[in-house]
Amino acid sequence: MSNKHSSTLWDHHSAVAGAPAGFTMRGCVPANPDGVEVMLERWQAGSSEPPHSHPGNDMTVVVEGQMRIQFFRRGEGGALLPDGAPLTLNAGETGYVSAGRIHDAQYLQDCKLVYVHERAFGFQDEA
C-alpha cells in the first residue's frame, strides 16, 4: 500500500454538464464500465481478513480507527512470504493497493472506511 496519488483510480474522470469549472468525476459501475465501486465499511476491533487480492487497484480511506496491512509474495512451492514490514493506517490516512497484490488486513480498533475499487469489485482468497 502506498500513499501515492499515482493510482489509476484517479484516471477516467469526465466533466459533468452544468457543473462548475474545474470539477470532474468518475462514476460507478455498471453504468460506467470504466467506473469504480465504492463501499462504506465497518470493521470491529480484532477482526481480520485473510491473505487475498483484488482484480483492480483500490484505495482505502480510514475515517475512524486503526488498521494494519501486511503484503505477501509467493515463495518456492507457492508459500506466502511477508513482503516488507506491516503498514499501519490511522484515521485520516489513505492507502492504495495495486491490482493483484496479495495482502491481509487486521483491524486494531473499530474502523469506518471508505473503500474504492477500480471497476467491478472482486475478492480472491490467496490463503
Short mmCIF file of C-alpha atoms in Angstrom, two decimals:
data_model
loop_
_atom_site.label_atom_id
_atom_site.label_comp_id
_atom_site.label_asym_id
_atom_site.label_seq_id
_atom_site.Cartn_x
_atom_site.Cartn_y
_atom_site.Cartn_z
CA MET A 1 0.00 0.00 0.00
CA SER A 2 1.30 3.42 -0.72
CA ASN A 3 0.16 6.94 -0.10
CA LYS A 4 0.97 7.97 -3.67
CA HIS A 5 -1.66 9.62 -5.83
CA SER A 6 -0.35 7.84 -8.92
CA SER A 7 -3.01 5.11 -8.73
CA THR A 8 -5.17 4.66 -11.84
CA LEU A 9 -8.19 5.18 -9.56
CA TRP A 10 -7.73 8.85 -10.36
CA ASP A 11 -7.96 8.28 -14.16
CA HIS A 12 -11.05 8.18 -16.42
CA HIS A 13 -12.71 11.29 -14.95
CA SER A 14 -15.21 13.24 -17.04
CA ALA A 15 -16.66 16.73 -16.98
CA VAL A 16 -20.29 16.98 -15.91
CA ALA A 17 -22.68 19.21 -17.84
CA GLY A 18 -23.74 22.21 -15.76
CA ALA A 19 -21.13 21.61 -13.05
CA PRO A 20 -18.71 24.37 -12.02
CA ALA A 21 -15.48 24.74 -13.99
CA GLY A 22 -12.69 22.59 -12.60
CA PHE A 23 -14.97 19.73 -11.46
CA THR A 24 -14.68 16.23 -12.96
CA MET A 25 -15.86 12.87 -11.64
CA ARG A 26 -15.59 9.15 -12.19
CA GLY A 27 -18.96 7.45 -11.85
CA CYS A 28 -19.86 4.00 -10.60
CA VAL A 29 -20.12 0.65 -12.37
CA PRO A 30 -22.16 -0.82 -14.03
CA ALA A 31 -23.42 2.43 -15.59
CA ASN A 32 -19.80 3.32 -16.42
CA PRO A 33 -17.65 0.26 -17.32
CA ASP A 34 -14.53 2.34 -16.56
CA GLY A 35 -16.07 3.46 -13.27
CA VAL A 36 -15.47 2.47 -9.68
CA GLU A 37 -17.32 0.69 -6.91
CA VAL A 38 -17.47 2.44 -3.55
CA MET A 39 -18.20 0.81 -0.22
CA LEU A 40 -18.65 2.24 3.25
CA GLU A 41 -17.20 -0.45 5.51
CA ARG A 42 -17.32 -1.01 9.26
CA TRP A 43 -14.94 -3.46 10.95
CA GLN A 44 -14.92 -4.44 14.61
CA ALA A 45 -11.65 -4.25 16.57
CA GLY A 46 -9.91 -7.62 16.47
CA SER A 47 -11.48 -8.71 13.17
CA SER A 48 -9.31 -9.51 10.15
CA GLU A 49 -9.21 -10.52 6.51
CA PRO A 50 -7.10 -13.46 5.30
CA PRO A 51 -4.48 -13.02 2.57
CA HIS A 52 -6.32 -12.01 -0.60
CA SER A 53 -6.10 -9.90 -3.75
CA HIS A 54 -8.45 -7.82 -5.89
CA PRO A 55 -8.68 -7.61 -9.71
CA GLY A 56 -8.45 -3.81 -9.76
CA ASN A 57 -6.48 -1.11 -7.98
CA ASP A 58 -8.08 0.07 -4.77
CA MET A 59 -7.97 2.89 -2.27
CA THR A 60 -8.90 2.80 1.41
CA VAL A 61 -9.57 5.95 3.43
CA VAL A 62 -9.64 5.37 7.18
CA VAL A 63 -12.37 7.63 8.54
CA GLU A 64 -12.20 6.27 12.10
CA GLY A 65 -9.97 3.71 13.80
CA GLN A 66 -6.70 2.00 13.02
CA MET A 67 -5.86 -0.93 10.74
CA ARG A 68 -2.73 -2.82 9.73
CA ILE A 69 -1.93 -4.35 6.35
CA GLN A 70 0.72 -6.96 5.54
CA PHE A 71 1.75 -7.58 1.94
CA PHE A 72 2.87 -11.00 0.73
CA ARG A 73 4.70 -12.56 -2.18
CA ARG A 74 4.77 -16.18 -3.30
CA GLY A 75 7.92 -18.12 -2.46
CA GLU A 76 9.07 -21.57 -3.53
CA GLY A 77 6.21 -24.02 -3.71
CA GLY A 78 3.70 -21.16 -3.59
CA ALA A 79 4.18 -20.40 0.11
CA LEU A 80 3.17 -16.89 1.18
CA LEU A 81 6.10 -14.83 2.47
CA PRO A 82 5.83 -11.37 4.06
CA ASP A 83 6.77 -8.65 1.57
CA GLY A 84 8.07 -5.80 3.72
CA ALA A 85 7.03 -4.60 7.14
CA PRO A 86 3.33 -4.25 8.05
CA LEU A 87 1.79 -0.87 7.29
CA THR A 88 -0.47 0.81 9.86
CA LEU A 89 -3.13 3.28 8.73
CA ASN A 90 -4.77 5.64 11.22
CA ALA A 91 -7.87 7.83 10.98
CA GLY A 92 -7.40 10.43 8.25
CA GLU A 93 -4.88 8.37 6.25
CA THR A 94 -5.30 6.86 2.80
CA GLY A 95 -3.63 3.80 1.32
CA TYR A 96 -3.52 2.31 -2.16
CA VAL A 97 -3.17 -1.36 -3.17
CA SER A 98 -2.26 -2.35 -6.74
CA ALA A 99 -4.39 -4.89 -8.60
CA GLY A 100 -3.35 -8.47 -7.87
CA ARG A 101 -1.13 -7.57 -4.88
CA ILE A 102 -1.60 -10.11 -2.09
CA HIS A 103 -2.34 -8.60 1.32
CA ASP A 104 -4.23 -9.19 4.54
CA ALA A 105 -5.81 -6.71 6.93
CA GLN A 106 -6.16 -6.57 10.70
CA TYR A 107 -8.48 -4.08 12.36
CA LEU A 108 -6.74 -2.89 15.53
CA GLN A 109 -9.59 -0.59 16.54
CA ASP A 110 -13.22 -0.31 15.42
CA CYS A 111 -12.92 1.09 11.90
CA LYS A 112 -15.04 3.05 9.49
CA LEU A 113 -13.56 3.00 5.98
CA VAL A 114 -14.34 4.41 2.56
CA TYR A 115 -13.21 1.75 0.11
CA VAL A 116 -12.95 2.50 -3.62
CA HIS A 117 -12.28 -0.31 -6.13
CA GLU A 118 -11.40 0.25 -9.77
CA ARG A 119 -14.17 -1.22 -11.93
CA ALA A 120 -16.23 -4.12 -10.54
CA PHE A 121 -15.14 -5.38 -7.11
CA GLY A 122 -13.66 -8.85 -6.71
CA PHE A 123 -12.09 -10.81 -3.84
CA GLN A 124 -9.62 -13.64 -4.49
CA ASP A 125 -8.73 -15.74 -1.42
CA GLU A 126 -4.95 -16.29 -1.54
CA ALA A 127 -4.51 -18.29 1.71
#
